[in-house]
């Protein structure tokens, strides 16, 4: 996966009650449709995405990548994907760094999805 037009393979496996925790959110977000909306909107903020690590440990998958935000900032992203016994994704934890990139992504998400989600959810 090198471009934001490609799909994260775990998105098709999200449970209806999946929970998202992220460094760009003030709290948890629950529900397949809402989580998809945020993940897709975040991916839309990337000019490009370059994977740097993919691995598994028990029921978790870890995906690390670098994203060019197109505004002079680069974000390092780490996604922890937790699957239930049926293989569905029950929890996502998506962390970004450095802080400037975190704030840029949060601002972009707030501008993009605040009509559908509470703007106070984002930093």
Coordinates of C-alpha atoms in Angstrom, one line a residue:
X1 CA 0.0 0.0 0.0
X2 CA 1.7 3.2 -1.1
X3 CA -1.2 5.5 -2.0
X4 CA -4.2 6.6 -0.1
X5 CA -6.4 5.3 -2.9
X6 CA -5.8 1.7 -1.8
X7 CA -7.9 0.2 0.9
X8 CA -6.8 -1.0 4.3
X9 CA -7.6 -4.8 4.3
X10 CA -9.1 -4.7 7.8
X11 CA -11.9 -2.2 6.9
X12 CA -14.0 -5.0 5.3
X13 CA -13.8 -6.9 8.6
X14 CA -15.1 -4.2 11.0
X15 CA -17.7 -5.4 13.5
X16 CA -20.9 -3.3 13.8
X17 CA -19.8 -2.3 17.3
X18 CA -16.1 -1.7 16.6
X19 CA -14.4 0.9 18.8
X20 CA -11.8 3.4 17.6
X21 CA -9.4 5.1 19.9
X22 CA -6.9 7.6 18.3
X23 CA -4.5 10.3 19.2
X24 CA -6.6 12.7 17.2
X25 CA -9.8 12.0 19.2
X26 CA -10.8 13.2 22.6
X27 CA -12.7 10.0 23.3
X28 CA -13.7 6.6 21.9
X29 CA -15.8 6.3 18.8
X30 CA -18.1 3.3 18.5
X31 CA -19.9 2.0 15.4
X32 CA -18.9 0.6 12.1
X33 CA -20.3 3.5 10.0
X34 CA -18.8 6.2 12.1
X35 CA -15.4 4.5 12.4
X36 CA -15.3 4.0 8.6
X37 CA -16.2 7.6 8.1
X38 CA -13.2 8.8 10.2
X39 CA -10.7 6.3 8.9
X40 CA -11.6 7.1 5.3
X41 CA -11.5 10.8 5.9
X42 CA -8.1 10.6 7.5
X43 CA -6.8 8.6 4.6
X44 CA -8.1 11.3 2.3
X45 CA -5.8 13.8 4.1
X46 CA -2.7 11.9 2.9
X47 CA -0.9 12.8 -0.2
X48 CA 0.8 9.4 0.0
X49 CA 1.2 6.5 2.5
X50 CA 4.2 4.3 2.8
X51 CA 4.1 1.1 4.9
X52 CA 7.0 0.5 7.2
X53 CA 5.9 -2.5 9.3
X54 CA 3.2 -5.2 9.3
X55 CA 3.1 -7.8 12.0
X56 CA 0.9 -10.0 14.1
X57 CA 0.9 -11.1 17.8
X58 CA -2.0 -13.4 18.9
X59 CA -5.3 -11.6 18.1
X60 CA -3.6 -8.3 17.1
X61 CA -2.2 -7.0 13.9
X62 CA 0.1 -4.0 13.8
X63 CA 0.5 -1.7 10.8
X64 CA 3.0 1.1 10.8
X65 CA 3.3 3.7 8.1
X66 CA 4.5 7.1 7.1
X67 CA 2.0 9.5 5.6
X68 CA 2.8 12.7 3.6
X69 CA 0.1 15.2 4.6
X70 CA 0.9 17.4 1.6
X71 CA 1.3 20.5 3.8
X72 CA 5.0 20.1 4.6
X73 CA 4.2 17.6 7.4
X74 CA 4.8 13.9 7.6
X75 CA 2.9 11.7 10.1
X76 CA 4.1 8.4 11.5
X77 CA 1.0 6.2 12.0
X78 CA 0.7 3.0 14.1
X79 CA -2.5 1.0 13.9
X80 CA -3.3 -1.8 16.3
X81 CA -6.1 -4.0 15.0
X82 CA -7.8 -6.4 17.5
X83 CA -9.9 -9.2 16.1
X84 CA -12.5 -11.3 18.0
X85 CA -12.8 -15.1 17.9
X86 CA -14.7 -14.9 14.6
X87 CA -12.1 -12.8 12.9
X88 CA -14.0 -9.5 13.0
X89 CA -12.3 -6.3 14.0
X90 CA -13.6 -5.3 17.4
X91 CA -11.1 -2.5 18.3
X92 CA -8.8 -0.1 16.5
X93 CA -6.2 2.0 18.1
X94 CA -4.6 4.5 15.7
X95 CA -1.8 6.7 17.0
X96 CA 0.1 9.4 15.1
X97 CA 3.2 11.4 15.7
X98 CA 4.7 14.0 15.9
X99 CA 2.4 16.5 17.6
X100 CA 2.2 18.9 14.6
X101 CA 1.0 16.1 12.4
X102 CA -1.5 14.9 15.1
X103 CA -3.0 18.4 15.2
X104 CA -3.0 18.8 11.4
X105 CA -4.9 15.5 11.0
X106 CA -7.3 16.4 13.8
X107 CA -8.0 19.8 12.2
X108 CA -8.5 18.2 8.8
X109 CA -10.9 15.6 10.2
X110 CA -12.9 18.2 12.2
X111 CA -13.3 20.2 8.9
X112 CA -14.2 17.1 6.9
X113 CA -16.6 15.1 9.2
X114 CA -17.9 17.6 11.8
X115 CA -21.2 17.8 9.9
X116 CA -21.8 14.1 10.7
X117 CA -19.9 13.7 14.0
X118 CA -19.6 16.0 17.0
X119 CA -16.8 18.5 16.3
X120 CA -15.8 18.3 20.0
X121 CA -14.7 14.7 19.4
X122 CA -11.6 16.0 17.6
X123 CA -8.6 17.8 19.2

